[in-house]
Short mmCIF file of C-alpha atoms in Angstrom, two decimals:
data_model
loop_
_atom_site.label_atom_id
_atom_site.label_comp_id
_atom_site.label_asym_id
_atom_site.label_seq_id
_atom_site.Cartn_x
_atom_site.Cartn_y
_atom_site.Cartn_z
CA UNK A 4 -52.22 -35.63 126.55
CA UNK A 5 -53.81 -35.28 123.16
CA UNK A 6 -55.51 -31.26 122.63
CA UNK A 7 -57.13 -30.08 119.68
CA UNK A 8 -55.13 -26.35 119.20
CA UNK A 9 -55.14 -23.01 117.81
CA UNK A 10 -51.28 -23.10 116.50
CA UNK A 11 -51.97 -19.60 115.60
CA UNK A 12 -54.29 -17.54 112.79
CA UNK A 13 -55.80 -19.47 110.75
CA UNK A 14 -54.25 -22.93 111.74
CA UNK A 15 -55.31 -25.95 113.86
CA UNK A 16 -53.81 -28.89 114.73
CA UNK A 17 -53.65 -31.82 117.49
CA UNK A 18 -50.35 -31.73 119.45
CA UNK A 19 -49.28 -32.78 122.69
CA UNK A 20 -49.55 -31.13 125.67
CA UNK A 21 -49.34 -31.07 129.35
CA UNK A 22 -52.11 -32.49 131.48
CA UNK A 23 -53.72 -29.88 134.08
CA UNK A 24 -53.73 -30.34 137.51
CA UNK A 25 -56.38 -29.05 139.81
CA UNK A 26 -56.07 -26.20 142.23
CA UNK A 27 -58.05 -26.55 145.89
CA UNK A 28 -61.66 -24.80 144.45
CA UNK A 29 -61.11 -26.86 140.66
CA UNK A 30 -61.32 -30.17 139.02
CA UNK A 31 -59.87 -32.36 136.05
CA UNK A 32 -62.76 -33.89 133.79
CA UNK A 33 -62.13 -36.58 131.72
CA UNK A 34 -64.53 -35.61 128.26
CA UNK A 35 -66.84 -38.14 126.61
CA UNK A 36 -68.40 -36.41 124.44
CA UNK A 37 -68.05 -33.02 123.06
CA UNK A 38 -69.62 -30.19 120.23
CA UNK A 39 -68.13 -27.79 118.07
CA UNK A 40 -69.32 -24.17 117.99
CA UNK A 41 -68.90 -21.78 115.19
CA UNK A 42 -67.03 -19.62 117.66
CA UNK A 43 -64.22 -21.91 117.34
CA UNK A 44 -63.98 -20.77 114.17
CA UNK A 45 -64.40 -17.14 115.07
CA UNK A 46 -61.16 -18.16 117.19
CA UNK A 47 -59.44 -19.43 114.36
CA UNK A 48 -59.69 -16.57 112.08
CA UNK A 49 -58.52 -13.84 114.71
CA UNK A 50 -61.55 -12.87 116.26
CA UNK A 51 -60.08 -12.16 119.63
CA UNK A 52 -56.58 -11.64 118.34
CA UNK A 53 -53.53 -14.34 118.47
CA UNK A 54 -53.40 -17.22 120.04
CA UNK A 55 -50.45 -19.79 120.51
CA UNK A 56 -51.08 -23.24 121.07
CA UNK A 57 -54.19 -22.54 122.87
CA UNK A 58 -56.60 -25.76 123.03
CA UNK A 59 -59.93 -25.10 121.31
CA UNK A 60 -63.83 -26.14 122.34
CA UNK A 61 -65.82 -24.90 124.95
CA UNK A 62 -68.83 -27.84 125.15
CA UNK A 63 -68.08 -30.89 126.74
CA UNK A 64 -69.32 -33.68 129.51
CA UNK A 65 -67.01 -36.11 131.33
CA UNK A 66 -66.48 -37.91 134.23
CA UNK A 67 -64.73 -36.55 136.90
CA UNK A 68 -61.06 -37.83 137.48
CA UNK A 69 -59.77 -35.74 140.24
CA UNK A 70 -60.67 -32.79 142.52
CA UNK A 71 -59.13 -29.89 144.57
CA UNK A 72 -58.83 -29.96 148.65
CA UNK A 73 -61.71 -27.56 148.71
CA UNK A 74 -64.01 -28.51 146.50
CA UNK A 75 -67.43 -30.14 148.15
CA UNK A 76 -69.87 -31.66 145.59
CA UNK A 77 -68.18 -33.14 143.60
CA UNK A 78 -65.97 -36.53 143.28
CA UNK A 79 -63.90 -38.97 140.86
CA UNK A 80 -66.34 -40.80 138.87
CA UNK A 81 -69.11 -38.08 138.99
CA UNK A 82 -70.83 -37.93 135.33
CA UNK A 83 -70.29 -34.25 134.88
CA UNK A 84 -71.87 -31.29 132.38
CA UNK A 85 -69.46 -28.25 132.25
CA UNK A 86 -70.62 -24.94 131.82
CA UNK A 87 -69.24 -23.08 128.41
CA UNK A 88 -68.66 -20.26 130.69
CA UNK A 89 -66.83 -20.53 134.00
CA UNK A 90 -67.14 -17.67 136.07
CA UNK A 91 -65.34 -15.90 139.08
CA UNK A 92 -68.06 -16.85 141.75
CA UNK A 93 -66.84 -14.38 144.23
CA UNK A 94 -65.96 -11.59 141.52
CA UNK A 95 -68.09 -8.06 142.03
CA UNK A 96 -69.47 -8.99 138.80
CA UNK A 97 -71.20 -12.33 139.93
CA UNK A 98 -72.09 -10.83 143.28
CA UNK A 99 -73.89 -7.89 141.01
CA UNK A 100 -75.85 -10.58 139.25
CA UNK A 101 -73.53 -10.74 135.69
CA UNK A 102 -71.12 -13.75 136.42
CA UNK A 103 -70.65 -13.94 132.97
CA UNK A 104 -68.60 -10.66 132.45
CA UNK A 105 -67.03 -11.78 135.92
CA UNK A 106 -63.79 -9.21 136.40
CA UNK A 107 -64.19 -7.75 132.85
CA UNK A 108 -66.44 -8.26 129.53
CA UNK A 109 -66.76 -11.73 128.96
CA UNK A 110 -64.51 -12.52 131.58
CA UNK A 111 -66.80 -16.18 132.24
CA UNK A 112 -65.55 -16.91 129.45
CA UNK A 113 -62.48 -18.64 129.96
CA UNK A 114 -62.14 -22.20 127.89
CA UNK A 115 -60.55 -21.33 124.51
CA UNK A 116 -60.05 -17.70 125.81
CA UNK A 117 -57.83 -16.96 128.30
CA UNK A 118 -57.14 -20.42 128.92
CA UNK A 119 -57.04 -24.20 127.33
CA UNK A 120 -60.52 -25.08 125.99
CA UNK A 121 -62.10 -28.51 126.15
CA UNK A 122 -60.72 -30.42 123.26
CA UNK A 123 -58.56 -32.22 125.37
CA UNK A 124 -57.93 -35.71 126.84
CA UNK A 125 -58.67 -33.99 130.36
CA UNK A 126 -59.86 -30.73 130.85
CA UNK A 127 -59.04 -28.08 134.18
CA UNK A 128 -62.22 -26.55 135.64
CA UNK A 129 -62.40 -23.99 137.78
CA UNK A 130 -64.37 -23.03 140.96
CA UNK A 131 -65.77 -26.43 140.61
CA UNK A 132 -68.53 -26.36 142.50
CA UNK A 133 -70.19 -23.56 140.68
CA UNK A 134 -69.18 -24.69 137.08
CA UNK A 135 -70.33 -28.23 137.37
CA UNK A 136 -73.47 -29.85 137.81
CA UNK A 137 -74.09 -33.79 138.17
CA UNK A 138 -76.00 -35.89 135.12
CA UNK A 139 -79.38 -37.36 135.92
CA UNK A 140 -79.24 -40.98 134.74
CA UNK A 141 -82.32 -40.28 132.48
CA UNK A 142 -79.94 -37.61 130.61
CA UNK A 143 -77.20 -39.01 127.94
CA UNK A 144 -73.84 -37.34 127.41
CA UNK A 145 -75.22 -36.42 124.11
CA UNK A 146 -77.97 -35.12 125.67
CA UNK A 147 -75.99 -33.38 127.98
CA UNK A 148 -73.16 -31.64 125.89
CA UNK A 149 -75.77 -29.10 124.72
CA UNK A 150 -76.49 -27.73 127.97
CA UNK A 151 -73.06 -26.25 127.94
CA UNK A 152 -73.87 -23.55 125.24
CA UNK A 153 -76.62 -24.10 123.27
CA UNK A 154 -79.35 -24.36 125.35
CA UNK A 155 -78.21 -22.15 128.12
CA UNK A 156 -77.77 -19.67 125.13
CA UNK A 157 -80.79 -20.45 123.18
CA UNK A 158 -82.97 -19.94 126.06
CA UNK A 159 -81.09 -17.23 127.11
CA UNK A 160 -82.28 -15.04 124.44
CA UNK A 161 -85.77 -16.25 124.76
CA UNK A 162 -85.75 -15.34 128.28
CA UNK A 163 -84.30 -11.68 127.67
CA UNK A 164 -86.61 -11.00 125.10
CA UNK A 165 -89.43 -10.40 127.66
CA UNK A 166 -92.56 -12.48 125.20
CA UNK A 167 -95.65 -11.97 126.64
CA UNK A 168 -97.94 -14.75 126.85
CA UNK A 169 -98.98 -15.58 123.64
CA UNK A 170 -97.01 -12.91 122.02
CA UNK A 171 -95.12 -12.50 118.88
CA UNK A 172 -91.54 -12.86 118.41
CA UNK A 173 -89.52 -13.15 115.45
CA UNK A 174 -85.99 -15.38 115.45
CA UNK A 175 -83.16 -14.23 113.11
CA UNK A 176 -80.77 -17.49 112.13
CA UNK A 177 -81.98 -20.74 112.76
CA UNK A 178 -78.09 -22.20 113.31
CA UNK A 179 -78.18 -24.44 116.95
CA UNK A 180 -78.21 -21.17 118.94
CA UNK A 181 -81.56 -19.73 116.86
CA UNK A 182 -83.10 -23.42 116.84
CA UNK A 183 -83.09 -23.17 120.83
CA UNK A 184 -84.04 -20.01 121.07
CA UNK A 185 -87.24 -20.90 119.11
CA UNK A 186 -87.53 -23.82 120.97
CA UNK A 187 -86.93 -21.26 124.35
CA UNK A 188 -90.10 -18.95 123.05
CA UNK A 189 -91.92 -22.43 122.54
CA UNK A 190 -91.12 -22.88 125.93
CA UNK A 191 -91.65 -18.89 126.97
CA UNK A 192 -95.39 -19.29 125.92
CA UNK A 193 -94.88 -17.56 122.92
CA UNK A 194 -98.04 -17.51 120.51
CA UNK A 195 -96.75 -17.22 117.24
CA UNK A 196 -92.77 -17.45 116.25
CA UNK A 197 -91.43 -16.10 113.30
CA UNK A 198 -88.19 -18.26 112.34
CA UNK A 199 -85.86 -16.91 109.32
CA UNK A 200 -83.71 -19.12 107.95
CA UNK A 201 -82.70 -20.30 104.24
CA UNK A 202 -81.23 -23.89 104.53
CA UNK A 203 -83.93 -26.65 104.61
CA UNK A 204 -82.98 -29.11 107.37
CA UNK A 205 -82.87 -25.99 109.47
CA UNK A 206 -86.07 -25.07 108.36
CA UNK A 207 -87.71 -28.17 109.27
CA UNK A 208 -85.84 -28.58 112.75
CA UNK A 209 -87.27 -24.84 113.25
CA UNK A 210 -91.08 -25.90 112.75
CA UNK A 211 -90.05 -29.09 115.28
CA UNK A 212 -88.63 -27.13 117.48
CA UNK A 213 -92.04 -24.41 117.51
CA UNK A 214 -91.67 -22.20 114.63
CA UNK A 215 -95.57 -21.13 113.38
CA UNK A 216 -94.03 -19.31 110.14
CA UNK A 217 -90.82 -19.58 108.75
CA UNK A 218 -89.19 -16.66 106.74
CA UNK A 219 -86.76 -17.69 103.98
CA UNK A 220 -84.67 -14.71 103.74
CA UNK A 221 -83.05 -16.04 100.45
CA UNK A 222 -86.57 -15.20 98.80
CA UNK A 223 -87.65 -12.47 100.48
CA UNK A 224 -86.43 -9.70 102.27
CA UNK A 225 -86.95 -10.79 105.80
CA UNK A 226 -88.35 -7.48 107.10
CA UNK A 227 -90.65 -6.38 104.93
CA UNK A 228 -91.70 -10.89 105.16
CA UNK A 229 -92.25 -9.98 109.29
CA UNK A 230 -94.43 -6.81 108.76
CA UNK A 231 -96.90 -8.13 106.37
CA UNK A 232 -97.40 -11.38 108.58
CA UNK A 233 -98.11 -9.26 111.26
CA UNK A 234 -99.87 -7.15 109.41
CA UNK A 235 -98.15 -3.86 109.99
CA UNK A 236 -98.05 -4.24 113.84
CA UNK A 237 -94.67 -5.79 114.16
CA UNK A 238 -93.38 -8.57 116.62
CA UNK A 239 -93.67 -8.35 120.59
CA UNK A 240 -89.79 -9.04 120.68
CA UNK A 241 -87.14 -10.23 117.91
CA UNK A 242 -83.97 -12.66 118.77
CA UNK A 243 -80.85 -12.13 116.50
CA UNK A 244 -78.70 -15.26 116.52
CA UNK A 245 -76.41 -14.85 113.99
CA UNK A 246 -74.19 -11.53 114.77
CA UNK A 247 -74.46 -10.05 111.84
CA UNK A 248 -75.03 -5.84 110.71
CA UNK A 249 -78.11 -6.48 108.71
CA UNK A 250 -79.58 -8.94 110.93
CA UNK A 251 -79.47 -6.55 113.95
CA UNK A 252 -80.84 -4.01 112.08
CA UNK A 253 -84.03 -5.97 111.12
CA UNK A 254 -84.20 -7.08 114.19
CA UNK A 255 -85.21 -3.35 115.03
CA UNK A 256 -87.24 -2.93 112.23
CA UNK A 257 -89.49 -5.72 113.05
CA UNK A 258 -89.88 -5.05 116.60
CA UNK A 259 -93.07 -2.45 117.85
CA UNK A 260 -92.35 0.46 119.87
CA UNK A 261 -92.10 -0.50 123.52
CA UNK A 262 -90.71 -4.25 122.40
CA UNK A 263 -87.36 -6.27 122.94
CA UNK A 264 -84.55 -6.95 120.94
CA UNK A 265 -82.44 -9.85 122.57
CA UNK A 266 -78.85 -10.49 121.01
CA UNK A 267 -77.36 -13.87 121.85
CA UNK A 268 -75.35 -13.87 118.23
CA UNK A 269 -71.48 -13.73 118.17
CA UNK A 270 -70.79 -10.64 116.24
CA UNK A 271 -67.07 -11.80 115.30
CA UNK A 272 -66.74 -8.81 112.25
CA UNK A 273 -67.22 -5.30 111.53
CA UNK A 274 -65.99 -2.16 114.13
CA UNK A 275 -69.81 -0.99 114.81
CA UNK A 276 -73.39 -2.00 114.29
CA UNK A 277 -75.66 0.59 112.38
CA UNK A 278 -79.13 0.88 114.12
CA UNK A 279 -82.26 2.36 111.65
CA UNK A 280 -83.08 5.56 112.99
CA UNK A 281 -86.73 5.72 111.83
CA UNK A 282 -87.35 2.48 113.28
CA UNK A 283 -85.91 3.46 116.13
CA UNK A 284 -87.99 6.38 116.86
CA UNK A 285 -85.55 8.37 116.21
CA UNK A 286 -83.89 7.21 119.74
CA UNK A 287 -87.30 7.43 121.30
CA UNK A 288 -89.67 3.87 120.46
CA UNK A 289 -88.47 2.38 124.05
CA UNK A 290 -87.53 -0.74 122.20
CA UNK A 291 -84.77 -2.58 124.41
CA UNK A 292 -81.92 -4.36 123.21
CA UNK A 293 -80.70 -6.74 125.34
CA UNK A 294 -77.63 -8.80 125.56
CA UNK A 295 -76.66 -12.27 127.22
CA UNK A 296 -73.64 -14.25 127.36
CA UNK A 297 -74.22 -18.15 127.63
CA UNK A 298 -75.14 -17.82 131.59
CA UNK A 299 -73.50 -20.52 133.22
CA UNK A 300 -73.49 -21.89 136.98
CA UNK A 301 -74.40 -25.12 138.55
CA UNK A 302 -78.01 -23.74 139.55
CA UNK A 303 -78.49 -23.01 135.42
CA UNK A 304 -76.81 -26.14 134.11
CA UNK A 305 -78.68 -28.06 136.88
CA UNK A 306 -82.24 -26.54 135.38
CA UNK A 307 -81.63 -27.45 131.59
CA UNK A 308 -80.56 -30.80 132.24
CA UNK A 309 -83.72 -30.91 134.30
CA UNK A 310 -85.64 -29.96 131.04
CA UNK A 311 -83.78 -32.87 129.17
CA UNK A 312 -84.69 -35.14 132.00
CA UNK A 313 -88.00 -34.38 131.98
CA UNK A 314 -88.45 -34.77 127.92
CA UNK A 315 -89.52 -31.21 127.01
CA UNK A 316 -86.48 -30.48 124.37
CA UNK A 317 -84.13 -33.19 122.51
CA UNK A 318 -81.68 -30.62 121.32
CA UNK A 319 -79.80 -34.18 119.93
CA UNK A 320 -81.93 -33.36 116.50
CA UNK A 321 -79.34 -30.62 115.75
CA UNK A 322 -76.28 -33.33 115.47
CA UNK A 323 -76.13 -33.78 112.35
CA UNK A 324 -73.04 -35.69 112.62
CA UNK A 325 -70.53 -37.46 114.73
CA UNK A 326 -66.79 -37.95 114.51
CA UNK A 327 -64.12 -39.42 116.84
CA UNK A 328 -61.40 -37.44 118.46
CA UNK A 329 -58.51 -37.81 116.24
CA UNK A 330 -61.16 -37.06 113.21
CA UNK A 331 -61.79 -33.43 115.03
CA UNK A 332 -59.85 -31.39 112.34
CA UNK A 333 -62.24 -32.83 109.77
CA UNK A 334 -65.52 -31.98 111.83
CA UNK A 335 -64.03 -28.52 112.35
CA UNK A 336 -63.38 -27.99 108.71
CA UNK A 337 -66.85 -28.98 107.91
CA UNK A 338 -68.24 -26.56 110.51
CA UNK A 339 -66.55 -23.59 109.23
CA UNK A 340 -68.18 -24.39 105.97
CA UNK A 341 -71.13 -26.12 106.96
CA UNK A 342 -70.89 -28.73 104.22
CA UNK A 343 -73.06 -31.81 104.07
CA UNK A 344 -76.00 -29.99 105.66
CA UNK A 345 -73.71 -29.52 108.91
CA UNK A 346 -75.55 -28.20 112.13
CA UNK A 347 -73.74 -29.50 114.67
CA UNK A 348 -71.08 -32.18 115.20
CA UNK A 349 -70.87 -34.59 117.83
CA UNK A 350 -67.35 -35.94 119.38
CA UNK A 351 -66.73 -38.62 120.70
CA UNK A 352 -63.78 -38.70 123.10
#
């Protein structure tokens, strides 16, 4: 079968490989349609060390083309959404309530990882039944695909950030993940959302997706932006969605004593991450920081594609552009440079 691959540092390529065959808990999905994440690239360029060969992408939907002996809800022909992260169901992790870091840190996170990802003519699964959930028939595949990571991310950090009913929060990045977290405070009951971002379509998909100010960091420092909108007070809770030093750090600065910082960016560089003491409290302003890993599951996939079912976020606005299979190295290249106004591409399998 056709996979999209790491060949090693710093070089992709589609090869040939061998098709997967399911064990008794997993299942082979045939893709339809698939995204591209910007932690591909992180892949690419060495972020979690070599890789040989190993097939790339970690958002997809299918149809299901075989299962295991064991597995229970699921069949051939089932329209499928797969979760970006796979747990370990029965790991101590899961059973402690953190499936994601299921064995180890980040150990949900298998596709692209530790194993082959979902660029692939047919993709292996595991522990079916808790990594799939069906498609409503109201729901597209394109719809779909962004349940995988996006949303479940997105909303993630909304969640963890704890906004109180008509509170303040402030979103760092407005790339897919920071567009639905905004969207996720929207959603939260958030009362005012400060969005920082630079490029324009992102600033106008920010203000569609909830945004009530919109900080252009390229003008202005960002910080300093947040504390005289809120007129000294500071935000209720701050999101950082980018993974970045300096975004971290004004994430702290921005937040009051007693608020949350939730991280749900990919912080691919750098050893450490500074935190500003007097901001801080010296240690002491009971500001959380909070961190999340794409939850996945059939219970959280099932949710979010209830949300797209039920018309209360089109996360579609973010593709910005659609390629076929065999024209994946191009849509990759474009993503690691986000050329063209790039967001997010769409594949088509």
């Amino acid at each position: 079968m056709k996979s999209f691959v790491m060949r090693e540092i710093g070089e992709t390529a589609i090869i040939e490989k061998e098709r997967p065959e399911p064990g008794p808990m997993d299942a082979i999905v045939e893709p339809t349609e698939g995204l591209i994440c910007t932690s591909d690239c992180h892949t690419v360029h060495g972020a979690i060390g070599e890789r040989e060969d190993l097939t790339l992408g970690h958002e997809v939907v299918g149809v299901v083309e075989s299962v295991g002996s064991d597995v229970e809800h699921f069949e051939p022909g089932d329209r499928v959404a797969v979760g970006a992260i796979t747990p370990d169901w029965n790991s101590v992790a899961a059973q402690d309530g953190h499936p994601s870091q299921s064995n180890e840190a980040l150990g949900g996170w298998k596709f692209a990882n530790v194993k082959d990802g979902t660029f692939a003519e047919y993709v292996h699964v595991n522990d079916a039944d808790g990594n799939l959930a069906k498609i409503p028939e109201g729901v597209t595949d394109h719809e779909a695909a962004y349940v995988a990571d996006m949303l479940s991310t997105g909303f993630a950090g909304a969640e963890n950030a704890d906004i109180p009913m008509g509170g303040t929060v402030a979103v760092f990045a407005q790339g897919p993940v920071g567009l639905m977290a905004t969207k996720g405070a929207e959603l939260q009951g958030a009362g005012r959302i400060i969005a920082v971002e630079t490029v324009e379509n992102r600033k106008e998909l920010a203000r569609e997706y909830g945004a009530t100010d919109v900080v252009d960091f390229g003008e202005v420092d960002p910080a300093e932006e947040i504390m005289e909108l809120t007129d000294g007070e500071g935000v209720d809770a701050a999101i950082e969605a980018l993974g970045a030093d300096e975004t971290l750090q004004d994430c702290i600065k921005v937040t009051k004593p007693g608020g949350t910082v939730s991280n749900v960016g990919y912080h691919g560089e750098g050893e450490f991450r500074k935190i500003p003491r007097a901001e801080w409290g010296v240690g002491m302003a009971e500001i959380d920081i909070v961190t999340d890993l794409c939850p996945g599951g059939r219970l959280r996939i099932q949710r979010l594609l209830r949300l797209l079912d039920q018309g209360k976020v089109d996360p579609t606005k973010m593709t910005t552009h659609e390629f076929e299979f065999d024209e994946i190295q191009t849509a990759f290249e474009m993503m690691e440079t986000k050329d063209d106004g790039m967001i997010k591409p769409l594949i088509h399998f």
